[in-house]
Amino acid sequence: MNTDFKEYYAVIFTSELSGKDTKRYEQVAEEMVTLAKQQPGFVGIDSVRNDLGITISYWESLEDIKNWKMLAEHMQAQKDGREFWYVWYSVKICKVMREYGFPK
Amino acid sequence: MNTDFKEYYAVIFTSELSGKDTKRYEQVAEEMVTLAKQQPGFVGIDSVRNDLGITISYWESLEDIKNWKMLAEHMQAQKDGREFWYVWYSVKICKVMREYGFPK
């Protein structure tokens, strides 16, 4: 086991879009990615959508995740998301315990 | 905070396909989902792909994840994956610490 591994955190955001207000949704979604990347503790983000959407953002600490959640522009996007854009969403806060990949 | 929350585990599998041997890849990918669902401790699976692929499987324990990783048919699929199907992949083993959603 690699003892140098530094734990970090993942926010798994799984969602289904309503198909309403699509143009503004896409604009705000893009703005939120740009904004997330500017936040303290941001590590990375992966996002894929077809019928289901999965966006995973990675952060150095739980405090960073909380601060991102509470950021004013992001709060407004969450509110609009519930009102207009999403049929449902799920947020899971996770600790990344270890990782490996290919090629090594 | 909901003190009834029972921690569980997520395997985040992020990958890019080579585009080689696509037909057999799709067949085996489907077989692996079916097989995963039959394993002890399986909780759920979400999978989305466009250029990037994200598959997240959820498990009751780290032991369940290890057993799934070491299952013979899955080991063969991992080997074929490295040889034929993936340009790269990343596996992250995570503990789900809390979750919330919409609608509540």
mmCIF file of C-alpha atoms in Angstrom:
data_model
loop_
_atom_site.group_PDB
_atom_site.id
_atom_site.type_symbol
_atom_site.label_atom_id
_atom_site.label_comp_id
_atom_site.label_asym_id
_atom_site.label_seq_id
_atom_site.Cartn_x
_atom_site.Cartn_y
_atom_site.Cartn_z
ATOM 1 C CA MET A 1 0.000 0.000 0.000
ATOM 2 C CA ASN A 2 1.208 3.466 -0.878
ATOM 3 C CA THR A 3 1.580 5.227 2.449
ATOM 4 C CA ASP A 4 2.210 8.561 0.701
ATOM 5 C CA PHE A 5 -1.425 8.710 -0.411
ATOM 6 C CA LYS A 6 -3.113 11.865 0.810
ATOM 7 C CA GLU A 7 -6.828 11.472 1.310
ATOM 8 C CA TYR A 8 -9.082 13.892 -0.487
ATOM 9 C CA TYR A 9 -12.789 14.201 -1.093
ATOM 10 C CA ALA A 10 -15.281 13.675 -3.909
ATOM 11 C CA VAL A 11 -18.750 15.081 -4.444
ATOM 12 C CA ILE A 12 -20.751 12.752 -6.669
ATOM 13 C CA PHE A 13 -23.610 14.668 -8.262
ATOM 14 C CA THR A 14 -26.037 12.427 -10.150
ATOM 15 C CA SER A 15 -29.029 13.990 -11.886
ATOM 16 C CA GLU A 16 -31.738 13.850 -14.486
ATOM 17 C CA LEU A 17 -32.670 16.982 -16.422
ATOM 18 C CA SER A 18 -36.247 18.109 -16.953
ATOM 19 C CA GLY A 19 -35.468 19.416 -20.434
ATOM 20 C CA LYS A 20 -36.934 22.815 -19.459
ATOM 21 C CA ASP A 21 -34.989 26.063 -19.771
ATOM 22 C CA THR A 22 -32.123 24.164 -21.415
ATOM 23 C CA LYS A 23 -30.232 27.103 -22.813
ATOM 24 C CA ARG A 24 -29.899 28.878 -19.477
ATOM 25 C CA TYR A 25 -29.119 25.584 -17.761
ATOM 26 C CA GLU A 26 -26.183 24.976 -20.106
ATOM 27 C CA GLN A 27 -24.893 28.494 -19.603
ATOM 28 C CA VAL A 28 -25.094 28.300 -15.807
ATOM 29 C CA ALA A 29 -23.630 24.763 -15.744
ATOM 30 C CA GLU A 30 -20.611 26.041 -17.648
ATOM 31 C CA GLU A 31 -20.302 29.071 -15.349
ATOM 32 C CA MET A 32 -20.435 26.802 -12.280
ATOM 33 C CA VAL A 33 -17.551 24.649 -13.588
ATOM 34 C CA THR A 34 -15.484 27.790 -14.216
ATOM 35 C CA LEU A 35 -16.344 29.092 -10.751
ATOM 36 C CA ALA A 36 -15.627 25.764 -9.010
ATOM 37 C CA LYS A 37 -12.159 25.680 -10.561
ATOM 38 C CA GLN A 38 -11.400 29.051 -8.949
ATOM 39 C CA GLN A 39 -12.304 27.930 -5.417
ATOM 40 C CA PRO A 40 -9.771 27.110 -2.675
ATOM 41 C CA GLY A 41 -9.178 23.373 -2.369
ATOM 42 C CA PHE A 42 -10.457 22.518 -5.844
ATOM 43 C CA VAL A 43 -8.703 19.390 -7.142
ATOM 44 C CA GLY A 44 -10.561 18.435 -10.321
ATOM 45 C CA ILE A 45 -13.884 17.782 -12.020
ATOM 46 C CA ASP A 46 -15.274 15.121 -14.376
ATOM 47 C CA SER A 47 -18.665 15.438 -15.986
ATOM 48 C CA VAL A 48 -20.598 13.194 -18.354
ATOM 49 C CA ARG A 49 -24.228 13.245 -19.406
ATOM 50 C CA ASN A 50 -26.573 11.270 -21.595
ATOM 51 C CA ASP A 51 -29.970 10.390 -20.072
ATOM 52 C CA LEU A 52 -28.302 10.378 -16.694
ATOM 53 C CA GLY A 53 -25.742 13.013 -15.703
ATOM 54 C CA ILE A 54 -22.797 12.343 -13.428
ATOM 55 C CA THR A 55 -20.523 15.148 -12.297
ATOM 56 C CA ILE A 56 -17.791 14.401 -9.785
ATOM 57 C CA SER A 57 -15.830 17.255 -8.266
ATOM 58 C CA TYR A 58 -12.779 16.587 -6.116
ATOM 59 C CA TRP A 59 -11.687 18.715 -3.166
ATOM 60 C CA GLU A 60 -8.895 18.850 -0.611
ATOM 61 C CA SER A 61 -11.169 19.034 2.435
ATOM 62 C CA LEU A 62 -14.771 18.871 3.658
ATOM 63 C CA GLU A 63 -14.457 22.547 4.532
ATOM 64 C CA ASP A 64 -13.704 23.350 0.871
ATOM 65 C CA ILE A 65 -16.809 21.404 -0.173
ATOM 66 C CA LYS A 66 -18.956 23.268 2.337
ATOM 67 C CA ASN A 67 -17.616 26.644 1.205
ATOM 68 C CA TRP A 68 -18.327 25.764 -2.433
ATOM 69 C CA LYS A 69 -21.846 24.635 -1.557
ATOM 70 C CA MET A 70 -22.512 27.904 0.279
ATOM 71 C CA LEU A 71 -21.047 30.272 -2.334
ATOM 72 C CA ALA A 72 -23.746 32.782 -3.321
ATOM 73 C CA GLU A 73 -23.697 32.171 -7.093
ATOM 74 C CA HIS A 74 -23.713 28.433 -6.513
ATOM 75 C CA MET A 75 -26.603 28.705 -4.025
ATOM 76 C CA GLN A 76 -28.630 30.531 -6.679
ATOM 77 C CA ALA A 77 -27.785 27.832 -9.263
ATOM 78 C CA GLN A 78 -28.892 25.119 -6.826
ATOM 79 C CA LYS A 79 -32.186 26.947 -6.270
ATOM 80 C CA ASP A 80 -32.769 27.376 -10.015
ATOM 81 C CA GLY A 81 -31.808 23.738 -10.491
ATOM 82 C CA ARG A 82 -34.545 22.583 -8.139
ATOM 83 C CA GLU A 83 -37.076 25.000 -9.631
ATOM 84 C CA PHE A 84 -36.387 24.538 -13.360
ATOM 85 C CA TRP A 85 -33.707 22.149 -14.508
ATOM 86 C CA TYR A 86 -33.712 18.886 -12.575
ATOM 87 C CA VAL A 87 -36.315 16.159 -12.234
ATOM 88 C CA TRP A 88 -34.156 14.827 -9.421
ATOM 89 C CA TYR A 89 -30.587 14.935 -8.190
ATOM 90 C CA SER A 90 -28.476 13.144 -5.646
ATOM 91 C CA VAL A 91 -25.375 14.463 -3.884
ATOM 92 C CA LYS A 92 -22.945 12.092 -2.186
ATOM 93 C CA ILE A 93 -20.021 13.388 -0.133
ATOM 94 C CA CYS A 94 -17.199 10.844 -0.214
ATOM 95 C CA LYS A 95 -13.698 10.376 1.092
ATOM 96 C CA VAL A 96 -11.300 9.031 -1.540
ATOM 97 C CA MET A 97 -9.402 6.317 0.327
ATOM 98 C CA ARG A 98 -7.147 5.034 -2.424
ATOM 99 C CA GLU A 99 -6.786 4.996 -6.161
ATOM 100 C CA TYR A 100 -4.948 3.307 -8.975
ATOM 101 C CA GLY A 101 -5.012 3.452 -12.718
ATOM 102 C CA PHE A 102 -3.841 2.329 -16.103
ATOM 103 C CA PRO A 103 -1.336 3.088 -17.486
ATOM 104 C CA LYS A 104 0.373 3.175 -14.073
ATOM 105 C CA MET B 1 -27.174 15.402 10.756
ATOM 106 C CA ASN B 2 -28.918 12.111 10.198
ATOM 107 C CA THR B 3 -27.329 9.734 12.686
ATOM 108 C CA ASP B 4 -29.114 6.774 11.070
ATOM 109 C CA PHE B 5 -26.902 7.071 7.997
ATOM 110 C CA LYS B 6 -24.994 3.862 7.356
ATOM 111 C CA GLU B 7 -21.698 4.419 5.569
ATOM 112 C CA TYR B 8 -21.129 2.517 2.379
ATOM 113 C CA TYR B 9 -18.545 2.561 -0.378
ATOM 114 C CA ALA B 10 -18.216 3.755 -3.955
ATOM 115 C CA VAL B 11 -15.863 2.688 -6.722
ATOM 116 C CA ILE B 12 -15.458 5.527 -9.213
ATOM 117 C CA PHE B 13 -14.253 4.123 -12.526
ATOM 118 C CA THR B 14 -13.309 6.835 -15.042
ATOM 119 C CA SER B 15 -12.056 5.816 -18.473
ATOM 120 C CA GLU B 16 -11.451 6.606 -22.097
ATOM 121 C CA LEU B 17 -12.065 3.960 -24.749
ATOM 122 C CA SER B 18 -9.603 3.179 -27.523
ATOM 123 C CA GLY B 19 -12.407 2.474 -30.003
ATOM 124 C CA LYS B 20 -10.870 -0.928 -30.769
ATOM 125 C CA ASP B 21 -12.822 -4.176 -30.469
ATOM 126 C CA THR B 22 -15.951 -2.180 -29.655
ATOM 127 C CA LYS B 23 -18.502 -4.929 -30.142
ATOM 128 C CA ARG B 24 -16.869 -7.309 -27.692
ATOM 129 C CA TYR B 25 -16.246 -4.443 -25.262
ATOM 130 C CA GLU B 26 -19.952 -3.600 -25.214
ATOM 131 C CA GLN B 27 -20.912 -7.213 -24.708
ATOM 132 C CA VAL B 28 -18.462 -7.724 -21.846
ATOM 133 C CA ALA B 29 -19.357 -4.368 -20.244
ATOM 134 C CA GLU B 30 -22.993 -5.460 -20.158
ATOM 135 C CA GLU B 31 -22.049 -8.876 -18.753
ATOM 136 C CA MET B 32 -19.965 -7.209 -16.014
ATOM 137 C CA VAL B 33 -22.908 -5.049 -14.910
ATOM 138 C CA THR B 34 -25.128 -8.134 -14.736
ATOM 139 C CA LEU B 35 -22.450 -10.014 -12.815
ATOM 140 C CA ALA B 36 -21.765 -7.124 -10.411
ATOM 141 C CA LYS B 37 -25.461 -6.981 -9.511
ATOM 142 C CA GLN B 38 -25.303 -10.625 -8.445
ATOM 143 C CA GLN B 39 -22.403 -10.135 -6.032
ATOM 144 C CA PRO B 40 -22.731 -9.991 -2.231
ATOM 145 C CA GLY B 41 -22.780 -6.441 -0.921
ATOM 146 C CA PHE B 42 -23.778 -4.849 -4.226
ATOM 147 C CA VAL B 43 -25.772 -1.653 -3.597
ATOM 148 C CA GLY B 44 -26.136 -0.017 -7.016
ATOM 149 C CA ILE B 45 -24.461 1.151 -10.204
ATOM 150 C CA ASP B 46 -24.600 4.298 -12.361
ATOM 151 C CA SER B 47 -22.880 4.504 -15.718
ATOM 152 C CA VAL B 48 -22.608 7.283 -18.304
ATOM 153 C CA ARG B 49 -20.347 7.648 -21.295
ATOM 154 C CA ASN B 50 -19.670 10.145 -24.043
ATOM 155 C CA ASP B 51 -15.995 10.931 -24.736
ATOM 156 C CA LEU B 52 -15.292 10.219 -21.094
ATOM 157 C CA GLY B 53 -16.897 7.288 -19.295
ATOM 158 C CA ILE B 54 -17.854 7.329 -15.628
ATOM 159 C CA THR B 55 -19.164 4.213 -13.913
ATOM 160 C CA ILE B 56 -19.792 4.304 -10.173
ATOM 161 C CA SER B 57 -20.618 1.095 -8.351
ATOM 162 C CA TYR B 58 -21.726 1.156 -4.722
ATOM 163 C CA TRP B 59 -20.951 -1.550 -2.180
ATOM 164 C CA GLU B 60 -21.673 -2.337 1.462
ATOM 165 C CA SER B 61 -18.035 -2.935 2.432
ATOM 166 C CA LEU B 62 -14.417 -2.786 1.256
ATOM 167 C CA GLU B 63 -14.375 -6.582 1.440
ATOM 168 C CA ASP B 64 -17.221 -6.731 -1.098
ATOM 169 C CA ILE B 65 -15.248 -4.429 -3.419
ATOM 170 C CA LYS B 66 -12.144 -6.592 -3.112
ATOM 171 C CA ASN B 67 -14.117 -9.769 -3.830
ATOM 172 C CA TRP B 68 -15.655 -8.190 -6.907
ATOM 173 C CA LYS B 69 -12.258 -7.018 -8.132
ATOM 174 C CA MET B 70 -10.819 -10.530 -7.716
ATOM 175 C CA LEU B 71 -13.714 -12.450 -9.303
ATOM 176 C CA ALA B 72 -12.309 -14.555 -12.172
ATOM 177 C CA GLU B 73 -14.584 -13.251 -14.962
ATOM 178 C CA HIS B 74 -13.993 -9.691 -13.818
ATOM 179 C CA MET B 75 -10.198 -10.227 -13.673
ATOM 180 C CA GLN B 76 -10.303 -11.409 -17.288
ATOM 181 C CA ALA B 77 -12.355 -8.341 -18.286
ATOM 182 C CA GLN B 78 -9.844 -6.048 -16.550
ATOM 183 C CA LYS B 79 -6.993 -7.750 -18.440
ATOM 184 C CA ASP B 80 -8.811 -7.437 -21.776
ATOM 185 C CA GLY B 81 -9.622 -3.847 -20.886
ATOM 186 C CA ARG B 82 -5.957 -2.969 -20.493
ATOM 187 C CA GLU B 83 -4.998 -4.905 -23.632
ATOM 188 C CA PHE B 84 -7.753 -3.786 -26.018
ATOM 189 C CA TRP B 85 -10.421 -1.396 -24.848
ATOM 190 C CA TYR B 86 -9.057 1.446 -22.745
ATOM 191 C CA VAL B 87 -6.597 4.209 -23.528
ATOM 192 C CA TRP B 88 -6.530 4.832 -19.805
ATOM 193 C CA TYR B 89 -8.649 4.293 -16.717
ATOM 194 C CA SER B 90 -8.697 5.442 -13.135
ATOM 195 C CA VAL B 91 -10.200 3.623 -10.148
ATOM 196 C CA LYS B 92 -10.975 5.474 -6.930
ATOM 197 C CA ILE B 93 -12.152 3.633 -3.816
ATOM 198 C CA CYS B 94 -14.283 5.966 -1.711
ATOM 199 C CA LYS B 95 -16.271 5.958 1.494
ATOM 200 C CA VAL B 96 -19.684 7.622 1.141
ATOM 201 C CA MET B 97 -19.903 9.806 4.237
ATOM 202 C CA ARG B 98 -23.270 11.443 3.693
ATOM 203 C CA GLU B 99 -25.803 12.141 1.004
ATOM 204 C CA TYR B 100 -28.844 14.218 0.237
ATOM 205 C CA GLY B 101 -31.032 14.797 -2.735
ATOM 206 C CA PHE B 102 -33.939 16.421 -4.456
ATOM 207 C CA PRO B 103 -36.807 15.783 -4.174
ATOM 208 C CA LYS B 104 -36.135 14.993 -0.493
#
